[in-house]
Amino acid sequence: MKIKLIRKYLLKIQDVIDHKKILWRYVFLLKRIKEKVRSGQKIRVLFLATEGAKWNYDSLYNELKKDKLFEPLLLYSPRAKSEHQTESDIKKNYAFYKKRYPEIQLGYDIKTKTYVNLKIFAPDIVFYTQPWEIYQLHGIKKVSHYALTCYSPYPLAESPETLIVNLKKFHFNLWKHFVIADEVKEQYRKELNYTLSSIVVTGHPKLDVYLTPYQDSNKKYVIYAPHTSFPCNSWSKCATFEWNGLHILKYAQTHPEFNWVFKPHPDVYANLIRNKIMTKQEVDEYYQAWNSLGLYYDTGDYFSIFQDSECLITDCISFLGEYFPTQKPVIHLRSKFTVNYMALNQEIIKHYYQAWDLKELDLHLKNILENKLDPMKQERLDCLYQMKLGTSSAAQNIINHIKQEIGA
């Protein structure tokens, strides 16, 4: 027991030492970048892309390409040591990026299963897509030797528990952590004593899609988007598939008049099997049933589906905020095990239809889909207006902040 405590204490000391070293590196890196700016050289910004479903830098990457000061690079690197990243998953994710960005490069060799050292691309700044399962060579401890590090969360706002898990290993050592709103920054400060100047309020790049007028195709999709954080294997514990997954499929099968979209979290398939919620055959049959019924959608460019929809049925934390600017109703599937939501989502979900059991779920399905009732619509519009989500370019705000910091 004493040995474990001593080891834990020593690891904390090492974390503090590493953190101070990283901050000092940033001081010298920033000085070097400012010199590049003064000499008219381009600043190389590398985006480390992982799963396509979590890509959130589309607007930022494209805005940087337009700016003469920057040279953005896109590199695909799969999650490290993850059973979810099979060779098939890697090829599918890379194909997603390659279709959107033909210039993308690989940071991983599928044949040899080895990662490329980011240093060979000579980046000045590196943007991470997610804090999870980053290969050690691509981690902040290594990258901070030659590049400043940045992150904008792939969900609109990560929960306090996410930051606690990754505080020292990732968030705490970032050069810049771009967050969506003052409420989020304040919650980080209050709950985590996270007072670093690295946190910058800019809005969220994902929501920039709502700045462009959208031509409604009148598809009127009904989206079912289950999450993968089952209570038995996750700290967030928001997944509710066990009590409603089969029920929602049955409802969809009896109501083919609606234009259904099945949009599961990328890890749902594997975790249903791993946690013995369903057998592989049952999961295959379940997914095939949705394929036969409507549209199975598993890629990251899902905002057109959001905008073409009439309702979202979900327990996915990130979608709660991302869908809000559509102004359309959400049936929020609830789990009694769920940990705290961020303050931003706590306010948003007040204006959604909560379903804690099948009785409440059926009531909302009937009222919203069959009877076309949405009594909370005005509440959502008022809240959206007050929050001003998606009303300014987060990408441009991030670029402006970086320019200010590097003396451009």
Coordinates of C-alpha atoms in Angstrom, one line a residue:
M1 CA 0.0 0.0 0.0
K2 CA 2.8 2.4 0.9
I3 CA 4.6 1.6 -2.3
K4 CA 1.5 2.5 -4.3
L5 CA 1.1 5.8 -2.5
I6 CA 4.8 6.7 -3.0
R7 CA 4.5 5.8 -6.6
K8 CA 1.4 8.0 -7.0
Y9 CA 3.1 10.9 -5.3
L10 CA 6.2 10.6 -7.5
L11 CA 4.0 10.5 -10.6
K12 CA 2.3 13.7 -9.5
I13 CA 5.7 15.4 -9.0
Q14 CA 6.8 14.2 -12.5
D15 CA 3.5 15.7 -14.0
V16 CA 4.4 19.0 -12.4
I17 CA 7.9 18.9 -13.7
D18 CA 6.8 17.9 -17.2
H19 CA 4.2 20.7 -17.2
K20 CA 6.7 23.4 -16.4
K21 CA 9.1 22.1 -19.1
I22 CA 6.3 22.2 -21.7
L23 CA 5.4 25.8 -20.7
W24 CA 9.0 26.9 -21.1
R25 CA 9.2 25.2 -24.5
Y26 CA 6.1 27.2 -25.6
V27 CA 7.9 30.4 -24.6
F28 CA 10.8 29.7 -27.0
L29 CA 8.6 28.3 -29.7
L30 CA 6.4 31.4 -29.7
K31 CA 9.5 33.5 -30.0
R32 CA 10.6 31.4 -33.0
I33 CA 7.2 31.7 -34.7
K34 CA 7.2 35.5 -34.2
E35 CA 10.5 35.7 -35.9
K36 CA 9.1 33.7 -38.8
V37 CA 6.1 36.1 -39.1
R38 CA 8.5 39.1 -39.1
S39 CA 10.6 37.5 -41.9
G40 CA 7.5 36.8 -44.0
Q41 CA 7.5 33.0 -43.7
K42 CA 4.3 31.0 -43.6
I43 CA 3.2 29.4 -40.3
R44 CA 2.6 25.7 -40.7
V45 CA -0.5 24.4 -38.9
L46 CA -0.9 20.7 -38.7
F47 CA -4.3 19.1 -38.0
L48 CA -4.1 15.6 -36.5
A49 CA -7.3 13.9 -37.7
T50 CA -8.6 10.7 -36.2
E51 CA -12.1 9.3 -36.5
G52 CA -14.1 11.0 -39.2
A53 CA -17.2 11.1 -37.0
K54 CA -15.4 13.4 -34.6
W55 CA -13.9 15.8 -37.2
N56 CA -14.7 19.3 -36.1
Y57 CA -12.2 21.5 -37.9
D58 CA -13.7 21.8 -41.3
S59 CA -14.4 25.6 -41.2
L60 CA -11.1 26.3 -39.4
Y61 CA -9.0 24.3 -41.9
N62 CA -10.7 25.9 -44.9
E63 CA -10.3 29.4 -43.5
L64 CA -6.6 28.9 -42.8
K65 CA -6.2 27.8 -46.5
K66 CA -7.5 31.2 -47.5
D67 CA -5.1 33.1 -45.2
K68 CA -1.7 33.9 -46.8
L69 CA 0.0 33.8 -43.4
F70 CA -0.7 30.1 -42.8
E71 CA 0.0 26.8 -44.5
P72 CA -2.4 24.2 -43.1
L73 CA -1.6 20.5 -43.3
L74 CA -4.0 17.6 -42.7
L75 CA -2.6 14.3 -41.4
Y76 CA -4.7 11.2 -40.6
S77 CA -3.6 9.2 -37.5
P78 CA -5.8 6.5 -36.0
R79 CA -6.4 6.0 -32.3
A80 CA -3.6 4.1 -30.6
K81 CA -4.2 0.8 -28.8
S82 CA -7.9 0.8 -29.5
E83 CA -9.9 -2.3 -30.4
H84 CA -12.2 0.1 -32.3
Q85 CA -9.5 1.0 -34.8
T86 CA -9.4 -2.2 -36.9
E87 CA -7.7 -2.1 -40.4
S88 CA -11.2 -1.7 -41.8
D89 CA -12.0 1.2 -39.6
I90 CA -8.7 2.9 -40.5
K91 CA -9.3 2.5 -44.2
K92 CA -12.9 3.8 -43.8
N93 CA -11.8 6.9 -41.8
Y94 CA -9.0 7.7 -44.2
A95 CA -11.5 7.4 -47.2
F96 CA -13.8 9.8 -45.5
Y97 CA -11.0 12.4 -45.2
K98 CA -9.6 11.7 -48.6
K99 CA -12.9 12.4 -50.3
R100 CA -13.2 15.7 -48.6
Y101 CA -9.5 16.7 -48.6
P102 CA -7.5 15.0 -51.4
E103 CA -4.4 16.6 -50.1
I104 CA -4.5 14.7 -46.8
Q105 CA -1.4 12.7 -45.8
L106 CA -1.1 9.5 -43.7
G107 CA 0.5 9.6 -40.3
Y108 CA 0.3 5.8 -40.0
D109 CA 1.5 2.9 -42.1
I110 CA -1.2 0.2 -42.2
K111 CA 1.2 -2.5 -43.4
T112 CA 3.9 -2.0 -40.7
K113 CA 1.4 -0.6 -38.1
T114 CA 3.8 2.2 -37.3
Y115 CA 3.2 5.9 -36.8
V116 CA 5.0 8.7 -38.5
N117 CA 6.9 11.3 -36.5
L118 CA 5.1 14.6 -36.8
K119 CA 8.4 16.5 -36.6
I120 CA 9.2 15.6 -40.2
F121 CA 6.3 17.9 -41.3
A122 CA 8.0 20.8 -39.5
P123 CA 4.7 22.1 -38.0
D124 CA 4.6 25.3 -35.9
I125 CA 1.2 24.6 -34.5
V126 CA -0.6 21.2 -34.0
F127 CA -4.4 20.9 -33.6
Y128 CA -5.6 17.7 -31.9
T129 CA -9.0 16.2 -32.8
Q130 CA -9.6 14.4 -29.5
P131 CA -7.7 13.7 -26.2
W132 CA -8.2 10.0 -26.3
E133 CA -5.7 7.3 -27.2
I134 CA -3.1 9.5 -28.8
Y135 CA 0.0 7.6 -29.9
Q136 CA 2.9 8.6 -27.6
L137 CA 5.0 10.0 -30.4
H138 CA 2.1 12.3 -31.3
G139 CA 1.4 13.3 -27.7
I140 CA 1.9 16.8 -26.3
K141 CA 5.0 15.8 -24.3
K142 CA 6.8 15.0 -27.5
V143 CA 5.2 17.5 -29.9
S144 CA 5.8 20.4 -27.5
H145 CA 9.5 20.1 -28.4
Y146 CA 8.8 21.6 -31.8
A147 CA 5.2 22.9 -32.0
L148 CA 2.6 24.8 -30.1
T149 CA -0.4 22.6 -29.3
C150 CA -4.1 23.5 -29.6
Y151 CA -7.5 21.8 -29.1
S152 CA -11.2 22.6 -29.6
P153 CA -13.3 19.8 -28.2
Y154 CA -15.0 17.5 -30.6
P155 CA -18.2 17.8 -28.5
L156 CA -19.3 21.4 -27.9
A157 CA -18.2 21.1 -24.3
E158 CA -16.6 18.3 -22.5
S159 CA -17.9 17.3 -19.0
P160 CA -15.8 17.9 -15.9
E161 CA -15.2 14.2 -15.6
T162 CA -13.5 14.2 -19.0
L163 CA -11.1 16.9 -17.9
I164 CA -10.4 15.2 -14.6
V165 CA -9.4 12.0 -16.5
N166 CA -7.2 13.9 -19.0
L167 CA -6.3 17.1 -17.1
K168 CA -2.5 16.5 -16.6
K169 CA -2.0 14.3 -19.6
F170 CA -3.7 16.5 -22.2
H171 CA -5.8 19.6 -21.4
F172 CA -3.5 21.0 -18.7
N173 CA -0.5 21.0 -21.1
L174 CA -2.1 22.6 -24.1
W175 CA -0.9 25.9 -25.4
K176 CA -4.4 26.9 -26.3
H177 CA -7.7 25.3 -25.4
F178 CA -10.5 26.9 -27.4
V179 CA -14.0 26.6 -25.8
I180 CA -17.5 27.5 -27.0
A181 CA -18.7 30.0 -24.3
D182 CA -17.9 31.9 -21.1
E183 CA -20.1 29.5 -19.1
V184 CA -17.8 26.6 -20.1
K185 CA -14.7 28.5 -19.2
E186 CA -16.2 29.5 -15.9
Q187 CA -17.2 25.9 -15.1
Y188 CA -13.7 24.7 -15.8
R189 CA -12.3 27.4 -13.5
K190 CA -14.8 26.8 -10.7
E191 CA -14.9 23.0 -10.6
L192 CA -11.3 22.1 -11.6
N193 CA -9.3 25.1 -10.5
Y194 CA -8.4 25.4 -14.2
T195 CA -7.3 29.0 -14.3
L196 CA -4.7 28.8 -17.0
S197 CA -4.6 31.5 -19.6
S198 CA -4.7 28.7 -22.2
I199 CA -8.5 28.7 -22.2
V200 CA -9.9 31.0 -24.8
V201 CA -13.6 31.6 -25.6
T202 CA -14.1 31.6 -29.4
G203 CA -17.3 29.7 -30.1
H204 CA -17.2 26.2 -31.7
P205 CA -16.0 25.5 -35.2
K206 CA -18.6 22.8 -35.7
L207 CA -21.4 25.4 -35.5
D208 CA -19.9 27.5 -38.3
V209 CA -21.9 25.4 -40.6
Y210 CA -25.0 27.2 -39.5
L211 CA -23.6 30.5 -40.8
T212 CA -24.2 29.4 -44.4
P213 CA -27.8 29.6 -45.6
Y214 CA -29.1 26.1 -46.1
Q215 CA -31.5 25.0 -48.9
D216 CA -33.9 22.7 -47.2
S217 CA -34.4 19.5 -49.3
N218 CA -37.6 18.7 -47.4
K219 CA -36.3 15.2 -46.5
K220 CA -37.7 15.6 -43.0
Y221 CA -35.5 12.9 -41.5
V222 CA -36.2 11.4 -38.1
I223 CA -32.7 10.6 -36.6
Y224 CA -32.0 8.0 -34.0
A225 CA -28.5 8.5 -32.6
P226 CA -27.6 6.2 -29.7
H227 CA -24.4 6.7 -27.7
T228 CA -21.8 4.1 -26.6
S229 CA -21.2 5.1 -23.0
F230 CA -23.0 2.2 -21.4
P231 CA -23.1 2.3 -17.6
C232 CA -21.0 -0.9 -17.3
N233 CA -18.0 0.5 -19.2
S234 CA -18.0 4.3 -19.1
W235 CA -17.6 7.2 -16.8
S236 CA -20.3 9.3 -18.5
K237 CA -22.9 6.5 -18.4
C238 CA -25.4 8.3 -20.7
A239 CA -26.2 5.4 -23.1
T240 CA -29.7 4.1 -22.9
F241 CA -29.8 1.5 -25.6
E242 CA -30.5 -1.3 -23.2
W243 CA -34.0 0.0 -22.4
N244 CA -35.0 1.6 -25.7
G245 CA -32.8 0.4 -28.6
L246 CA -35.1 -2.4 -29.7
H247 CA -38.2 -0.4 -28.9
I248 CA -37.2 2.5 -31.2
L249 CA -36.4 0.1 -34.0
K250 CA -39.8 -1.6 -33.6
Y251 CA -41.5 1.8 -33.7
A252 CA -39.7 2.8 -36.8
Q253 CA -40.7 -0.5 -38.5
T254 CA -44.3 0.2 -37.7
H255 CA -44.0 3.8 -39.0
P256 CA -42.3 3.6 -42.4
E257 CA -44.0 6.8 -43.4
F258 CA -41.2 8.7 -41.6
N259 CA -37.8 9.1 -43.2
W260 CA -35.6 7.3 -40.7
V261 CA -31.8 7.8 -40.2
F262 CA -29.8 5.5 -37.9
K263 CA -26.7 7.5 -36.7
P264 CA -25.0 5.5 -33.9
H265 CA -21.8 6.5 -32.2
P266 CA -18.9 4.7 -34.0
D267 CA -18.2 2.5 -31.0
V268 CA -21.8 1.3 -30.4
Y269 CA -21.4 -1.8 -32.6
A270 CA -18.3 -3.1 -30.7
N271 CA -19.5 -2.1 -27.3
L272 CA -22.9 -3.9 -27.6
I273 CA -20.9 -7.1 -28.2
R274 CA -18.1 -6.4 -25.7
N275 CA -20.5 -5.7 -22.9
K276 CA -22.7 -8.7 -23.7
I277 CA -25.8 -6.5 -24.3
M278 CA -26.2 -8.3 -27.7
T279 CA -24.4 -11.1 -29.5
K280 CA -22.6 -10.3 -32.7
Q281 CA -25.4 -12.0 -34.7
E282 CA -28.0 -9.9 -32.9
V283 CA -26.0 -6.7 -33.5
D284 CA -25.6 -7.5 -37.2
E285 CA -29.3 -8.2 -37.5
Y286 CA -30.1 -5.0 -35.7
Y287 CA -27.9 -2.9 -38.0
Q288 CA -29.2 -4.6 -41.1
A289 CA -32.8 -3.9 -40.0
W290 CA -32.0 -0.2 -39.9
N291 CA -30.3 -0.5 -43.3
S292 CA -33.4 -2.0 -44.7
L293 CA -35.6 0.6 -43.1
G294 CA -33.8 3.8 -43.9
L295 CA -30.5 5.5 -44.0
Y296 CA -27.5 4.2 -41.9
Y297 CA -25.2 7.1 -41.5
D298 CA -21.8 6.6 -39.9
T299 CA -19.6 9.5 -41.2
G300 CA -18.6 12.9 -39.8
D301 CA -20.4 15.2 -42.2
Y302 CA -23.8 14.8 -40.6
F303 CA -24.9 18.5 -40.3
S304 CA -26.8 18.3 -43.6
I305 CA -28.8 15.4 -42.1
F306 CA -29.4 17.6 -39.0
Q307 CA -30.7 20.5 -41.1
D308 CA -32.9 18.2 -43.2
S309 CA -34.5 16.6 -40.2
E310 CA -37.7 17.1 -38.3
C311 CA -36.6 15.5 -35.0
L312 CA -33.6 13.9 -33.2
I313 CA -33.9 11.0 -30.8
T314 CA -30.7 10.7 -28.8
D315 CA -28.7 10.2 -25.6
C316 CA -25.5 11.5 -27.2
I317 CA -24.1 14.4 -25.1
S318 CA -22.4 16.2 -28.0
F319 CA -25.4 16.1 -30.3
L320 CA -27.6 17.9 -27.6
G321 CA -25.8 21.2 -28.4
E322 CA -24.8 20.6 -32.0
Y323 CA -28.4 20.1 -33.0
F324 CA -29.8 23.0 -31.0
P325 CA -29.3 25.7 -33.8
T326 CA -31.6 23.7 -36.1
Q327 CA -34.5 24.9 -33.8
K328 CA -36.1 21.5 -34.1
P329 CA -37.3 19.2 -31.3
V330 CA -35.2 16.6 -29.5
I331 CA -36.4 13.5 -27.6
H332 CA -33.7 13.3 -25.0
L333 CA -33.2 9.7 -23.9
R334 CA -32.2 9.7 -20.2
S335 CA -30.2 7.4 -18.1
K336 CA -30.4 7.5 -14.3
F337 CA -26.6 6.7 -14.2
T338 CA -25.5 9.8 -16.2
V339 CA -22.9 12.0 -14.6
N340 CA -23.0 15.8 -14.7
Y341 CA -23.6 17.7 -17.9
M342 CA -21.7 20.9 -18.6
A343 CA -23.6 24.1 -17.7
L344 CA -24.2 24.8 -21.4
N345 CA -26.0 21.5 -22.0
Q346 CA -27.8 21.7 -18.7
E347 CA -29.5 24.9 -20.0
I348 CA -30.2 23.4 -23.5
I349 CA -31.8 20.2 -22.3
K350 CA -34.4 22.2 -20.3
H351 CA -36.0 22.8 -23.7
Y352 CA -35.9 19.2 -24.9
Y353 CA -38.5 16.5 -24.4
Q354 CA -37.1 14.1 -21.7
A355 CA -37.8 10.4 -21.9
W356 CA -36.8 8.4 -18.8
D357 CA -38.8 5.3 -19.7
L358 CA -40.8 3.7 -22.5
K359 CA -44.0 5.4 -21.5
E360 CA -42.6 8.9 -21.8
L361 CA -40.8 7.9 -25.0
D362 CA -44.0 6.7 -26.6
L363 CA -45.8 9.8 -25.6
H364 CA -43.2 12.1 -27.2
L365 CA -43.0 10.0 -30.3
K366 CA -46.8 10.2 -30.7
N367 CA -47.0 14.0 -30.0
I368 CA -44.0 15.1 -32.0
L369 CA -44.0 12.7 -35.0
E370 CA -47.6 11.7 -35.4
N371 CA -49.5 14.7 -34.1
K372 CA -46.8 17.3 -35.1
L373 CA -46.9 19.0 -31.7
D374 CA -44.0 21.0 -30.4
P375 CA -45.1 23.2 -27.5
M376 CA -41.5 23.9 -26.4
K377 CA -40.4 25.4 -29.7
Q378 CA -40.7 29.1 -28.6
E379 CA -38.7 28.3 -25.5
R380 CA -35.9 26.8 -27.6
L381 CA -35.9 29.8 -29.9
D382 CA -35.6 32.2 -27.0
C383 CA -32.8 30.2 -25.4
L384 CA -31.0 30.0 -28.7
Y385 CA -31.3 33.7 -29.2
Q386 CA -29.8 34.4 -25.8
M387 CA -27.0 31.9 -26.2
K388 CA -26.1 33.2 -29.7
L389 CA -24.8 29.8 -30.7
G390 CA -23.6 29.6 -34.3
T391 CA -24.0 33.4 -34.9
S392 CA -20.3 34.2 -35.4
S393 CA -17.4 32.4 -37.0
A394 CA -15.5 30.4 -34.4
A395 CA -12.9 29.6 -37.0
Q396 CA -12.2 33.3 -37.6
N397 CA -12.1 34.0 -33.9
I398 CA -9.5 31.2 -33.4
I399 CA -7.4 32.6 -36.3
N400 CA -7.6 36.1 -34.9
H401 CA -6.5 35.0 -31.5
I402 CA -3.6 33.0 -32.9
K403 CA -2.5 36.0 -35.0
Q404 CA -2.6 38.2 -32.0
E405 CA -0.5 35.8 -30.0
I406 CA 2.2 35.4 -32.7
G407 CA 2.4 39.1 -33.5
A408 CA 0.9 38.9 -37.0

